[in-house]
PDB file of C-alpha atoms and ligand atoms in Angstrom:
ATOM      1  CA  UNK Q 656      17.655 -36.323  18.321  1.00 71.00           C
ATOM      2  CA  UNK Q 657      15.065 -39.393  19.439  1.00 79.00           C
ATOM      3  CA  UNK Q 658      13.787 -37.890  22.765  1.00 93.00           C
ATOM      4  CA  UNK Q 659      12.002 -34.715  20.957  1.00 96.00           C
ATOM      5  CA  UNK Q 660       9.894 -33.095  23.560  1.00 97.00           C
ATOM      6  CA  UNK Q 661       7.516 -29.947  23.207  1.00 95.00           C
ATOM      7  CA  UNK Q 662      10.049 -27.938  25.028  1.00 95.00           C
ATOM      8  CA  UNK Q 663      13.349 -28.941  23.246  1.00 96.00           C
ATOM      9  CA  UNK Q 664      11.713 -29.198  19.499  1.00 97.00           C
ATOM     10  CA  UNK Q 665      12.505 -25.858  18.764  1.00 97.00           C
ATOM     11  CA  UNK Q 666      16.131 -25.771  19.869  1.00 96.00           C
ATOM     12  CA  UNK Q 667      15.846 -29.539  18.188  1.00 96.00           C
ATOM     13  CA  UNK Q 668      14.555 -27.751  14.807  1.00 97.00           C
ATOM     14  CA  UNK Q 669      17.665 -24.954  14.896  1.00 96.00           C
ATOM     15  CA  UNK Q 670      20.242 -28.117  15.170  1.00 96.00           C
ATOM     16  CA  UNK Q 671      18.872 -29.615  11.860  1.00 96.00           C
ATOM     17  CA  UNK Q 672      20.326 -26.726  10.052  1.00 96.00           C
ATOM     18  CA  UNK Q 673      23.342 -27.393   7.826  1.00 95.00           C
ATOM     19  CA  UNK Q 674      26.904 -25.727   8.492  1.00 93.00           C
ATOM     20  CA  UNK Q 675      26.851 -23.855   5.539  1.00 95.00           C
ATOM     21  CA  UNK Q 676      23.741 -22.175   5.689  1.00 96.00           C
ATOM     22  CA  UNK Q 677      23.010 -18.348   4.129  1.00 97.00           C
ATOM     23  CA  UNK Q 678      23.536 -16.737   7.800  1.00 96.00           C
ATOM     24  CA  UNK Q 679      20.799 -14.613   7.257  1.00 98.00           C
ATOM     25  CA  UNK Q 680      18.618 -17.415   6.313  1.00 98.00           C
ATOM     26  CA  UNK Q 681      19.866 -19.069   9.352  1.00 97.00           C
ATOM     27  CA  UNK Q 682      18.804 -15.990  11.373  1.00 97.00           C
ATOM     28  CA  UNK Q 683      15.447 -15.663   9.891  1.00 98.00           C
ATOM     29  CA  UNK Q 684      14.176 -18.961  10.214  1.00 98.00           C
ATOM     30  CA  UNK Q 685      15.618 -19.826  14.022  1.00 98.00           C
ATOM     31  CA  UNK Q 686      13.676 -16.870  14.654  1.00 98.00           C
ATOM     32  CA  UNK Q 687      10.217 -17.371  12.053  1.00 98.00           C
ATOM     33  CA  UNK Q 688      10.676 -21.124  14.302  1.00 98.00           C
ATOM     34  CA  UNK Q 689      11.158 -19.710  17.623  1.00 98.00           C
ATOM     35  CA  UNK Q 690       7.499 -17.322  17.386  1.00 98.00           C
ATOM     36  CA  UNK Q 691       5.948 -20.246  15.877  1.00 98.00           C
ATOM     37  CA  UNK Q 692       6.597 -22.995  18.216  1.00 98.00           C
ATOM     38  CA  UNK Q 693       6.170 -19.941  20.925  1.00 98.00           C
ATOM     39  CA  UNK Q 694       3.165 -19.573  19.642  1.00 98.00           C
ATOM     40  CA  UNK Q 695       1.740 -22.924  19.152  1.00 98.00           C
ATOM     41  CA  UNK Q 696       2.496 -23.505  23.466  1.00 97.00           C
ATOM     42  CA  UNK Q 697       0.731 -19.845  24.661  1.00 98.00           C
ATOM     43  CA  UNK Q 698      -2.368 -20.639  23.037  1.00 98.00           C
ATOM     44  CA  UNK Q 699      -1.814 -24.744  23.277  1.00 98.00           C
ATOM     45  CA  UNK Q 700      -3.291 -25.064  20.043  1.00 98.00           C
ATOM     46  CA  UNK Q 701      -5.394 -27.702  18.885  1.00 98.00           C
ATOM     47  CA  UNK Q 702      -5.860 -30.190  16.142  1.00 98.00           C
ATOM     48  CA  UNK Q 703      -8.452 -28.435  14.836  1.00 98.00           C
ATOM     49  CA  UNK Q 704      -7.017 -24.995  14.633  1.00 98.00           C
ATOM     50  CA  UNK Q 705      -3.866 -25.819  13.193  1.00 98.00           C
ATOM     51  CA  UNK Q 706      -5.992 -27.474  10.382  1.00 98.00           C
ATOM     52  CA  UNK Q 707      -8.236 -24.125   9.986  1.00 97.00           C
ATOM     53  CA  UNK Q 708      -4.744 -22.517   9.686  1.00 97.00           C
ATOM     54  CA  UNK Q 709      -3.924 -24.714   7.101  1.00 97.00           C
ATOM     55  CA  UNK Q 710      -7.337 -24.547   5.380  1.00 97.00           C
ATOM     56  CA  UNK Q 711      -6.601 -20.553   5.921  1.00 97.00           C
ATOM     57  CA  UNK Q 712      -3.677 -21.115   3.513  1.00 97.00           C
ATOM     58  CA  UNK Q 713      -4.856 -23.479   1.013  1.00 98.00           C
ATOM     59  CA  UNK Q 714      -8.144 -20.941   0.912  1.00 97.00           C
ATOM     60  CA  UNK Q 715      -6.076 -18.133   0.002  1.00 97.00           C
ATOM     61  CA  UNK Q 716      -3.752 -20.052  -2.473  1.00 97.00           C
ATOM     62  CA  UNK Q 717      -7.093 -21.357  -4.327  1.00 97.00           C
ATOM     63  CA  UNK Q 718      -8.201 -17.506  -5.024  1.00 95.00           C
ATOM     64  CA  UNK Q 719      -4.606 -16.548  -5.911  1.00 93.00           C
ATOM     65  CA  UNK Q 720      -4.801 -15.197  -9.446  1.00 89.00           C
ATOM     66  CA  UNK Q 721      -2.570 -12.325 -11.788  1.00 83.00           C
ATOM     67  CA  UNK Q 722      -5.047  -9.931 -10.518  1.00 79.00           C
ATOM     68  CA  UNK Q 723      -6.263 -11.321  -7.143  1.00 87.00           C
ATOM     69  CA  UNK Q 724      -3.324 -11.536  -4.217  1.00 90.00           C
ATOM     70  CA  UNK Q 725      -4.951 -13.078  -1.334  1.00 93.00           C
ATOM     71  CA  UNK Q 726      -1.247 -13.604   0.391  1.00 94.00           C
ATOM     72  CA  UNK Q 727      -0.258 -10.195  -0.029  1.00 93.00           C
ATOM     73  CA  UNK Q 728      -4.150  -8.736   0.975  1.00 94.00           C
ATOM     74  CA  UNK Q 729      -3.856 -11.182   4.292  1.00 96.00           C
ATOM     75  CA  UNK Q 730      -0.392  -9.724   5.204  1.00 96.00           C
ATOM     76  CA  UNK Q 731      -1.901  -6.289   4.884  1.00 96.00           C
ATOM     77  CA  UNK Q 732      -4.924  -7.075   7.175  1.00 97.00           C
ATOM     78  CA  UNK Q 733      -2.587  -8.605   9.411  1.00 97.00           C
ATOM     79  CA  UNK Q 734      -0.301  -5.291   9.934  1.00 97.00           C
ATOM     80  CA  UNK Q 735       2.756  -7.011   8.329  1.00 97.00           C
ATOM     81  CA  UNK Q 736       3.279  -4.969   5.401  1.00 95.00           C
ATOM     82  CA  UNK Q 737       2.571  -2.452   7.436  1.00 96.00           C
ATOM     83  CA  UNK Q 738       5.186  -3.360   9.692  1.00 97.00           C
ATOM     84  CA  UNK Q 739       7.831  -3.869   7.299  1.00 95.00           C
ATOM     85  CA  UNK Q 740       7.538  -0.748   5.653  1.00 93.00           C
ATOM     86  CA  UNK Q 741       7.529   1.104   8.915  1.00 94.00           C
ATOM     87  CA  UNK Q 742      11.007  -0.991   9.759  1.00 94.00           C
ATOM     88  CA  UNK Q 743      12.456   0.474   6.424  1.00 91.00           C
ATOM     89  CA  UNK Q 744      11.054   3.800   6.006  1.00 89.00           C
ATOM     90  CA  UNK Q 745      13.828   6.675   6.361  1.00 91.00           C
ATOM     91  CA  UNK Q 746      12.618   9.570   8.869  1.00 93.00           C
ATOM     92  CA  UNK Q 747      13.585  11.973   6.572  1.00 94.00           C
ATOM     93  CA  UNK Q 748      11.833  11.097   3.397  1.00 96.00           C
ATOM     94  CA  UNK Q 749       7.894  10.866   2.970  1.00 97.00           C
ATOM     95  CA  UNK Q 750       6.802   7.638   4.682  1.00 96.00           C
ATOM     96  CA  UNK Q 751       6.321   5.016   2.999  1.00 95.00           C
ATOM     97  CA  UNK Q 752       2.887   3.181   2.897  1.00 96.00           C
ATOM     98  CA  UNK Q 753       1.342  -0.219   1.558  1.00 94.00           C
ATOM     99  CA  UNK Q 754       1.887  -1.347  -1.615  1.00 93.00           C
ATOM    100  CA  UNK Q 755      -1.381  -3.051  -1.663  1.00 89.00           C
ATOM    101  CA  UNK Q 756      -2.299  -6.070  -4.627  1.00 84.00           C
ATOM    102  CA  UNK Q 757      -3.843  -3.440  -7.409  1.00 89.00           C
ATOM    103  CA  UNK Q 758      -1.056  -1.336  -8.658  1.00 90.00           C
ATOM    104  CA  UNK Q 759      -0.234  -2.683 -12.601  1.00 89.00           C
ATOM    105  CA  UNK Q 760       3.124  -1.970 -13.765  1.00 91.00           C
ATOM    106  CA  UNK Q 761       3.247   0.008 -17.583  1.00 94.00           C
ATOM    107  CA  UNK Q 762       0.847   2.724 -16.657  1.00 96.00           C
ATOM    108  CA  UNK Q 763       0.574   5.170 -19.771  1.00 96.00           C
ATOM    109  CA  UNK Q 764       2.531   8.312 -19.813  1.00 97.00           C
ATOM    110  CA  UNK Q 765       0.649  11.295 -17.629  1.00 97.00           C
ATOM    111  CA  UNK Q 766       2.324  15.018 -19.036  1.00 95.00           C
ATOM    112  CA  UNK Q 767       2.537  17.210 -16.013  1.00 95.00           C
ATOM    113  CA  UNK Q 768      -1.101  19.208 -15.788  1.00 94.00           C
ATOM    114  CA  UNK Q 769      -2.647  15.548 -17.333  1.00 95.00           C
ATOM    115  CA  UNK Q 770      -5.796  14.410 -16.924  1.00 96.00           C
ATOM    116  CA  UNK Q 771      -7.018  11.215 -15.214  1.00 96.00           C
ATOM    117  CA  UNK Q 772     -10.334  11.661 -14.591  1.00 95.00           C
ATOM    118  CA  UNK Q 773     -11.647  11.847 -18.387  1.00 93.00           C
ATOM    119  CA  UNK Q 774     -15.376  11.651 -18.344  1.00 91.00           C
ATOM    120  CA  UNK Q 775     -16.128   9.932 -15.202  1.00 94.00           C
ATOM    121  CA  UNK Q 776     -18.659  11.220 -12.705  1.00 94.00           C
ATOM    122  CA  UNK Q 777     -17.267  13.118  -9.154  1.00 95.00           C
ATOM    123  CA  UNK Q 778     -15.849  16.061  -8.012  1.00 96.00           C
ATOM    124  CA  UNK Q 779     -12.592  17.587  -9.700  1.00 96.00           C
ATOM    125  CA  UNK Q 780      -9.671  17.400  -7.778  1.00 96.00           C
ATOM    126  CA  UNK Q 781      -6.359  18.752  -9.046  1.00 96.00           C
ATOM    127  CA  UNK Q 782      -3.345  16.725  -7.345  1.00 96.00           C
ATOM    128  CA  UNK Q 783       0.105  19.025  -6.887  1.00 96.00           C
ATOM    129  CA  UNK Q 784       2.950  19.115  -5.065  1.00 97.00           C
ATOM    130  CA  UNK Q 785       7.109  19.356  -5.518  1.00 97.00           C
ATOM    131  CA  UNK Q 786       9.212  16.102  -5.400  1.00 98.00           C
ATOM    132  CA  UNK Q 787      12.173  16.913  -3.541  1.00 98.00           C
ATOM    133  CA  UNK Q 788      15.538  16.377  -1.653  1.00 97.00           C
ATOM    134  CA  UNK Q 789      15.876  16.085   1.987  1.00 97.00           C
ATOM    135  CA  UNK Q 790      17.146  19.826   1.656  1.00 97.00           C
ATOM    136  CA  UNK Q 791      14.025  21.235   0.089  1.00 97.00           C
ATOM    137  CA  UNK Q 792      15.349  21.351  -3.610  1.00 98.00           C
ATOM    138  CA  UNK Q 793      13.446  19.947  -6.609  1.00 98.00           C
ATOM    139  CA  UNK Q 794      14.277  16.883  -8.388  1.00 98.00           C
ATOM    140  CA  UNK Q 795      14.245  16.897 -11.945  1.00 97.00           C
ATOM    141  CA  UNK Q 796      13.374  13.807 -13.860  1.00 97.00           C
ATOM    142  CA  UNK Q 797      11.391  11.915 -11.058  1.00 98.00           C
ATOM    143  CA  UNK Q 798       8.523   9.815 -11.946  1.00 98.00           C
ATOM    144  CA  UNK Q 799       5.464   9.188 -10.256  1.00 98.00           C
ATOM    145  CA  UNK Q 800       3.525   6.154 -11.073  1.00 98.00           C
ATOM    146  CA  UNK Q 801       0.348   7.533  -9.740  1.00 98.00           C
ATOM    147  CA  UNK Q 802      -3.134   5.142  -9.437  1.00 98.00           C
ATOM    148  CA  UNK Q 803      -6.298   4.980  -7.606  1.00 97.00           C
ATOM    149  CA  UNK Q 804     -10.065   3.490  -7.606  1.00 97.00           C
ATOM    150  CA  UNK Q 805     -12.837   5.022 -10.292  1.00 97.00           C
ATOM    151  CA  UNK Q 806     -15.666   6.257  -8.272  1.00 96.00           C
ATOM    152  CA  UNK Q 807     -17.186   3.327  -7.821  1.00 96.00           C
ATOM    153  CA  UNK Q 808     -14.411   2.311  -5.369  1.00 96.00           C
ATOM    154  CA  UNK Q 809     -12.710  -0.448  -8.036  1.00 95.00           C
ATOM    155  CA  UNK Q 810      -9.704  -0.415  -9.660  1.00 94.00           C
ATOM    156  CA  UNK Q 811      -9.322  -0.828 -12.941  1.00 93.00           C
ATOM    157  CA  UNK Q 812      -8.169  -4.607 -12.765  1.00 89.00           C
ATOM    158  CA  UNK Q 813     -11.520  -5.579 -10.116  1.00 89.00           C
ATOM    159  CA  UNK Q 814     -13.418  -3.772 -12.804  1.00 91.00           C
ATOM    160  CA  UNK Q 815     -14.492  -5.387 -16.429  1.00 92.00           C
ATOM    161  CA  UNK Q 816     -16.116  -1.840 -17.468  1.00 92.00           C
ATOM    162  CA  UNK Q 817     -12.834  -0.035 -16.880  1.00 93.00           C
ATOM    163  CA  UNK Q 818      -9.520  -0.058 -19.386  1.00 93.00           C
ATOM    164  CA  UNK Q 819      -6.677  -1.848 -17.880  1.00 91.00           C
ATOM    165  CA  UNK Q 820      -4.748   2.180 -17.372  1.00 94.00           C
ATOM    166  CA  UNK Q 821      -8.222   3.890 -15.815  1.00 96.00           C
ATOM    167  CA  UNK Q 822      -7.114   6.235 -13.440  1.00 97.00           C
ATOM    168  CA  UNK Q 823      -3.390   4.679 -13.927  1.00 97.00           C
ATOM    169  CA  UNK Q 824      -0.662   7.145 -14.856  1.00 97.00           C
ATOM    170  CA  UNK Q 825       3.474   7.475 -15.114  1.00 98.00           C
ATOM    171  CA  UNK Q 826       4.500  11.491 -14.982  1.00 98.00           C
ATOM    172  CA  UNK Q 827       7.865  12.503 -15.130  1.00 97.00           C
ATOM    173  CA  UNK Q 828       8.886  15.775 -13.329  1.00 96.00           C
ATOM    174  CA  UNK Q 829      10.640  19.157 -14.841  1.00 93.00           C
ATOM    175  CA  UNK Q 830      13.289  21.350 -13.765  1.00 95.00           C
ATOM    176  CA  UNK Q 831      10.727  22.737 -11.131  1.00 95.00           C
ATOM    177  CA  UNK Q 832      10.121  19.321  -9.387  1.00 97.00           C
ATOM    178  CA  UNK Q 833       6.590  19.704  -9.905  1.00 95.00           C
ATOM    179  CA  UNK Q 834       3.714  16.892 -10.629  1.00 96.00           C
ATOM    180  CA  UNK Q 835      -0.185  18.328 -11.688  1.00 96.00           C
ATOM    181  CA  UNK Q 836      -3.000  16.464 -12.562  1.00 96.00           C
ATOM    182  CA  UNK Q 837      -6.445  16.834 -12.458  1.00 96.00           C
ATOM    183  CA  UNK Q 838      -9.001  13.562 -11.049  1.00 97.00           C
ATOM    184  CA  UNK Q 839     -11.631  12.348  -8.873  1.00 97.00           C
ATOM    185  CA  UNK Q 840     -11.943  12.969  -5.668  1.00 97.00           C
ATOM    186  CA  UNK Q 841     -11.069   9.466  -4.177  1.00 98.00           C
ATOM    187  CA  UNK Q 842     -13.514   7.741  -2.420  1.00 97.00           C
ATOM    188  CA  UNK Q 843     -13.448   5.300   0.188  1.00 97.00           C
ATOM    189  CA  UNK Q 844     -13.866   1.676  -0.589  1.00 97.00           C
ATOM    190  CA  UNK Q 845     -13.329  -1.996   1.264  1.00 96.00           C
ATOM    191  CA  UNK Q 846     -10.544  -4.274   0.237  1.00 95.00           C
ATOM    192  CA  UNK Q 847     -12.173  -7.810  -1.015  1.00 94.00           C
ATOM    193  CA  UNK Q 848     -14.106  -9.567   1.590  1.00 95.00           C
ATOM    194  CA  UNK Q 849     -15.434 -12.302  -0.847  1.00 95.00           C
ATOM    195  CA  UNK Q 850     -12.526 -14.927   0.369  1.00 96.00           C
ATOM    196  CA  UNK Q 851     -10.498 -15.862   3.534  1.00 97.00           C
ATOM    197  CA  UNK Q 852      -8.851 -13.119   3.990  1.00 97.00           C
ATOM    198  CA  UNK Q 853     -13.093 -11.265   4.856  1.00 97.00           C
ATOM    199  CA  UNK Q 854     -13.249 -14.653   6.662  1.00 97.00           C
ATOM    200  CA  UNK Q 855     -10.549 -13.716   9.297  1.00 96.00           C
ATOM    201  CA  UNK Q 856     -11.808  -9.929   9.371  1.00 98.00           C
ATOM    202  CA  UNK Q 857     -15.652 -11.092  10.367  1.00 97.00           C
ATOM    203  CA  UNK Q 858     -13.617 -13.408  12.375  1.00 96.00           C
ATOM    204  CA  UNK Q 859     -12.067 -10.820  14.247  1.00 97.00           C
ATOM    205  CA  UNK Q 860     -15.099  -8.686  14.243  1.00 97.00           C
ATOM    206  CA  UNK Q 861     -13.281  -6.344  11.643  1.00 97.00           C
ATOM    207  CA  UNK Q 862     -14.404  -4.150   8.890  1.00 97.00           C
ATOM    208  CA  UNK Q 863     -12.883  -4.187   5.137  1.00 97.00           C
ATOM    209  CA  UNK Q 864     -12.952  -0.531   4.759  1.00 98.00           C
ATOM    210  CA  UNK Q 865      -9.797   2.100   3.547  1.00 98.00           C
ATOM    211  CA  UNK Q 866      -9.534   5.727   3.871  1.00 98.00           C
ATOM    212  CA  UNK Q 867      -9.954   7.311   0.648  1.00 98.00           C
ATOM    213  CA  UNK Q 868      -6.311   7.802  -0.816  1.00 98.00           C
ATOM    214  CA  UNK Q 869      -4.522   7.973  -3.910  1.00 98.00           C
ATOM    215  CA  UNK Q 870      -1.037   5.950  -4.139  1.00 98.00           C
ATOM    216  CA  UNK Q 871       2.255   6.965  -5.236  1.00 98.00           C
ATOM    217  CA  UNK Q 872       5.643   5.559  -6.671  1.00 98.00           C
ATOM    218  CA  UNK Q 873       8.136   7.748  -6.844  1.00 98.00           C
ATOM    219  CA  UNK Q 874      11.221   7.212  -8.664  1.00 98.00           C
ATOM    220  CA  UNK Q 875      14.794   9.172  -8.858  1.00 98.00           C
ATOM    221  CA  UNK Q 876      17.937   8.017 -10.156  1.00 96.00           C
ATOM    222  CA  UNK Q 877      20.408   8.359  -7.346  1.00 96.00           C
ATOM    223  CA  UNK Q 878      17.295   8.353  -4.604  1.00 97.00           C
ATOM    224  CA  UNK Q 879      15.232   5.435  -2.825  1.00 96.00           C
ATOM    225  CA  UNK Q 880      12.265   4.843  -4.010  1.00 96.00           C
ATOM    226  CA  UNK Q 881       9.256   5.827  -2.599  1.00 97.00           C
ATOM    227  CA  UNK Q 882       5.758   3.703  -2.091  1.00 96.00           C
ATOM    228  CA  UNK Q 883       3.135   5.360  -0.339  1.00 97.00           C
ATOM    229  CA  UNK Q 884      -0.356   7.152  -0.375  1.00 97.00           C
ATOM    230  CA  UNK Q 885      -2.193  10.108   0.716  1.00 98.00           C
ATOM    231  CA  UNK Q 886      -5.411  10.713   2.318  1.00 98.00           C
ATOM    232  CA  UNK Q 887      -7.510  13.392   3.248  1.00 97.00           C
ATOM    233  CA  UNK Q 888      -8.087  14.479   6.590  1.00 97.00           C
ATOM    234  CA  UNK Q 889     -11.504  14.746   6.775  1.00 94.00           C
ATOM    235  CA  UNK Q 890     -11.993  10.656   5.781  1.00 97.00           C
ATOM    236  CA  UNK Q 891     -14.434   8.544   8.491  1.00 96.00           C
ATOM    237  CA  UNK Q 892     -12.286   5.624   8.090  1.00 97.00           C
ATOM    238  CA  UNK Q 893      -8.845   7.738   8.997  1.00 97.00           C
ATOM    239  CA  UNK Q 894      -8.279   5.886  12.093  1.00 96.00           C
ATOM    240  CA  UNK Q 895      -9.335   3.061  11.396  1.00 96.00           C
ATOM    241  CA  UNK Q 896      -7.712   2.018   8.191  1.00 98.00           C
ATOM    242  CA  UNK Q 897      -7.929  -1.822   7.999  1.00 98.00           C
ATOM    243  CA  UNK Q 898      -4.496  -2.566   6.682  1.00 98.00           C
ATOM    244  CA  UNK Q 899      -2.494   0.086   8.795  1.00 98.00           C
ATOM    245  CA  UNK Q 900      -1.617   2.006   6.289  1.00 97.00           C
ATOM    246  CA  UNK Q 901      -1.807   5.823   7.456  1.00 98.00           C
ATOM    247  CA  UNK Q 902       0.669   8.036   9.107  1.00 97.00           C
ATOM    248  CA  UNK Q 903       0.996  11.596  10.212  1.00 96.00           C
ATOM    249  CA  UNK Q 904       2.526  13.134   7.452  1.00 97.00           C
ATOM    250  CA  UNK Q 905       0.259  11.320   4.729  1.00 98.00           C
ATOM    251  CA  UNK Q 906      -2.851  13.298   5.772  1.00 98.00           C
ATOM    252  CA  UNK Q 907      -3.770  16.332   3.275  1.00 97.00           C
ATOM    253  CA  UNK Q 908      -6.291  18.736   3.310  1.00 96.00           C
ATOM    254  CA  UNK Q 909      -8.517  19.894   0.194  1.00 97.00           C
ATOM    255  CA  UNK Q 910      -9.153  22.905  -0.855  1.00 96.00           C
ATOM    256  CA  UNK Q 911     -12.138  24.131  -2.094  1.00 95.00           C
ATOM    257  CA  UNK Q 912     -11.593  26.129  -5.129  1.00 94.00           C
ATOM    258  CA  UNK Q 913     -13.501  28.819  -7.496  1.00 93.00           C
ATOM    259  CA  UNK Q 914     -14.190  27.604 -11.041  1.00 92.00           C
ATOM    260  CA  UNK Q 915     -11.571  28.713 -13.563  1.00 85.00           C
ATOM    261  CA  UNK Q 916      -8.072  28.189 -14.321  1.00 76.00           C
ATOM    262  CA  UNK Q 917      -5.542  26.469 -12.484  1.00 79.00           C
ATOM    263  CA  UNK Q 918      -3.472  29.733 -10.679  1.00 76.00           C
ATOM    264  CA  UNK Q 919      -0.037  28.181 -10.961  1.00 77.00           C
ATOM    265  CA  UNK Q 920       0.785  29.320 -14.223  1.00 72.00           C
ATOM    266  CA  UNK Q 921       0.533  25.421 -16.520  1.00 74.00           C
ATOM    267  CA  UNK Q 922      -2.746  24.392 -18.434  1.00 78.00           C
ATOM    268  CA  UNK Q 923      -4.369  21.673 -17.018  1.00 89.00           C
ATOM    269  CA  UNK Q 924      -5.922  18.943 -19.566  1.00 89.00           C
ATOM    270  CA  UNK Q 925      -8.720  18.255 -17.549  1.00 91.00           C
ATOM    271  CA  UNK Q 926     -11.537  20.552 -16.659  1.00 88.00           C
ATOM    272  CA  UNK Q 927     -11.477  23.177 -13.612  1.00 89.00           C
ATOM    273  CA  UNK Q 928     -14.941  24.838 -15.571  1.00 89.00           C
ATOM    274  CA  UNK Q 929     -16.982  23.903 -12.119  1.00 92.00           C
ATOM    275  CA  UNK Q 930     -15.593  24.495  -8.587  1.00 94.00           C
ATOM    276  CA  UNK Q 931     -13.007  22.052  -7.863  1.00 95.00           C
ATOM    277  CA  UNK Q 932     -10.692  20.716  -4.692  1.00 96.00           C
ATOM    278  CA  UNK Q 933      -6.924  21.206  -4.643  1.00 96.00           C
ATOM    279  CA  UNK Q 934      -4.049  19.084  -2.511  1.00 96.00           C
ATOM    280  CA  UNK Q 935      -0.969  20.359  -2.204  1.00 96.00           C
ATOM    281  CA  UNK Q 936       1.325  17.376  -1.313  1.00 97.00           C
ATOM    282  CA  UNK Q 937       4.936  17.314  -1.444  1.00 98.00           C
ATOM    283  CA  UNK Q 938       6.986  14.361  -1.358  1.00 98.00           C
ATOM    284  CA  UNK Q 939      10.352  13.959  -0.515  1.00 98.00           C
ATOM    285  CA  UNK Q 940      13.004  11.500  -1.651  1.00 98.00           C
ATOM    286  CA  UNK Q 941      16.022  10.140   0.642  1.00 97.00           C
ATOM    287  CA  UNK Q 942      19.252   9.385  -1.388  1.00 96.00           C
ATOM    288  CA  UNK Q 943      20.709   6.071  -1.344  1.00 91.00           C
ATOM    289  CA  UNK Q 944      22.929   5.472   0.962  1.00 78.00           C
ATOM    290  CA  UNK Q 945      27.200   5.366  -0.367  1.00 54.00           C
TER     291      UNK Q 945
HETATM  292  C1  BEZ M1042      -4.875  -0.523  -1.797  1.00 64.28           C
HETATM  293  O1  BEZ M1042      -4.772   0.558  -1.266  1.00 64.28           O
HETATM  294  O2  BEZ M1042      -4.976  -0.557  -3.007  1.00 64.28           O
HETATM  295  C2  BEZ M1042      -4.922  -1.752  -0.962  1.00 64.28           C
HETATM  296  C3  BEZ M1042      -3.959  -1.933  -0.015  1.00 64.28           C
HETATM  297  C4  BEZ M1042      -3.996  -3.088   0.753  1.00 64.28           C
HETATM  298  C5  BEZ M1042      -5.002  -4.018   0.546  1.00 64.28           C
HETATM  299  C6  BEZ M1042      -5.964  -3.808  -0.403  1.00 64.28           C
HETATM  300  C7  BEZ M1042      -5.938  -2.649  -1.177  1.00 64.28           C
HETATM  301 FE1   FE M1043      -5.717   1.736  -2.708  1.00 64.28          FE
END
């Protein structure tokens, strides 16, 4: 095509595409091309903001390390990975929830009843709940890779004075279904603000902040998998997490308990000596589909 025209480039862009194209490729980009170009003519946008856009890109590839994801952190500010995992969540199962950039794969073994908290500062807060079916009944053999921040609001890989596992842990569930450990309450914390991705929130006059929450992957043979988090009800920043990240059914409740030992019948590893919190949080697992 010679006569390429701001209303015929797009339909121009989808002709350029070979015949023997991955159709779902084909689909995805006509349609990545179509928003863009729609895009580009609503707000008629100008030299200098498609170069900002660019310099938006280059910015976060120049942070990009193994433990610093600037793509993935400006999706999640953005609502797409939030999106996406609404688009594939099943209605019966736990929803799913963000992923985020600080989980580390090979987290150390956690027994059922373990202790993450060790010696760190905070309120005690045992973590239970059954992982189960979508008809109530246990599964056996699950596993949970379980993390969170320290009390300071880091995680372990933002934080030199940490180990590379603090408050990391893989725990595989019994006969009964059942996962225990004792930790710190979570706190709430802000996702890094230091690089472009804080330049768009300020932009937008955003905060960086997240509900307190502690994240999940759970894991069954013969069952989806599971990514999501839970956070408490009573957390200031509930509604107004800044990468989308809460629904209904994530939101627990704490309970305050009496000093003394854990009244489900296992020994904990970590101390209930002082009064401690409780959640109860079930999580249920949606077979793959035949
Ligand atoms: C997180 O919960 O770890 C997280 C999620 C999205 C962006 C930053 C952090
Ligand atoms: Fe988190």
């Amino acid at each position: 095509m010679r006569n390429v025209t701001k209303d015929n480039i797009t339909d121009v862009f989808v002709g350029y595409m070979g015949p023997d194209m991955d159709p779902r490729m084909k689909e995805v980009m006509t349609s990545l091309v179509r928003h863009m170009h729609d895009f580009a003519r609503d707000v008629n946008l100008t030299h200098e903001e498609w170069r900002a856009g660019i310099a938006f890109l280059e910015g976060c590839a120049a942070v990009e390390t193994e433990d610093r994801h600037e793509f993935v952190l400006a999706s999640d500010v953005l609502g797409l990975s939030s999106l996406v995992d609404m688009l594939h969540s099943s209605p019966e199962a736990t929803s799913s929830s963000v992923l985020g950039p600080f989980h580390v794969a090979g987290a150390p073994d956690l027994p059922v009843g373990g202790d993450m908290k060790r010696d760190f500062p905070g309120p005690v807060l045992v973590a239970t709940g059954i992982v189960k079916d979508t008809d109530g009944n246990p599964i056996e053999g699950a596993t949970l890779d379980i993390w969170q921040t320290a009390p300071n609001g880091l995680y372990a890989s933002q934080d030199d004075a940490q180990d590379t596992y603090s408050f990391h842990g893989l725990q595989k569930t019994g006969a009964d279904g059942r996962y225990a450990f004792t930790t710190v309450k979570p706190v709430e914390y802000t996702v890094p603000s230091d690089g472009p991705v804080g330049d768009i929130l300020r932009a937008c006059g955003r905060h960086p902040w997240r509900p307190s929450h502690l994240h999940f992957i759970a894991e069954a043979p013969g069952f989806r998998p599971l990514v999501t988090e839970v956070f408490p009800d009573d957390d200031p920043y509930l509604d107004q997490d800044t990468v989308f990240g809460v629904r209904d059914d994530l939101v627990m409740s704490y309970q305050n308990m009496p000093a003394g030992s854990f009244p489900d019948g296992f020994a904990l590893s970590g101390s209930v000596d002082e009064p401690y919190l409780r959640v109860d949080f079930d999580l249920t697992l949606v077979r793959h589909s035949v």
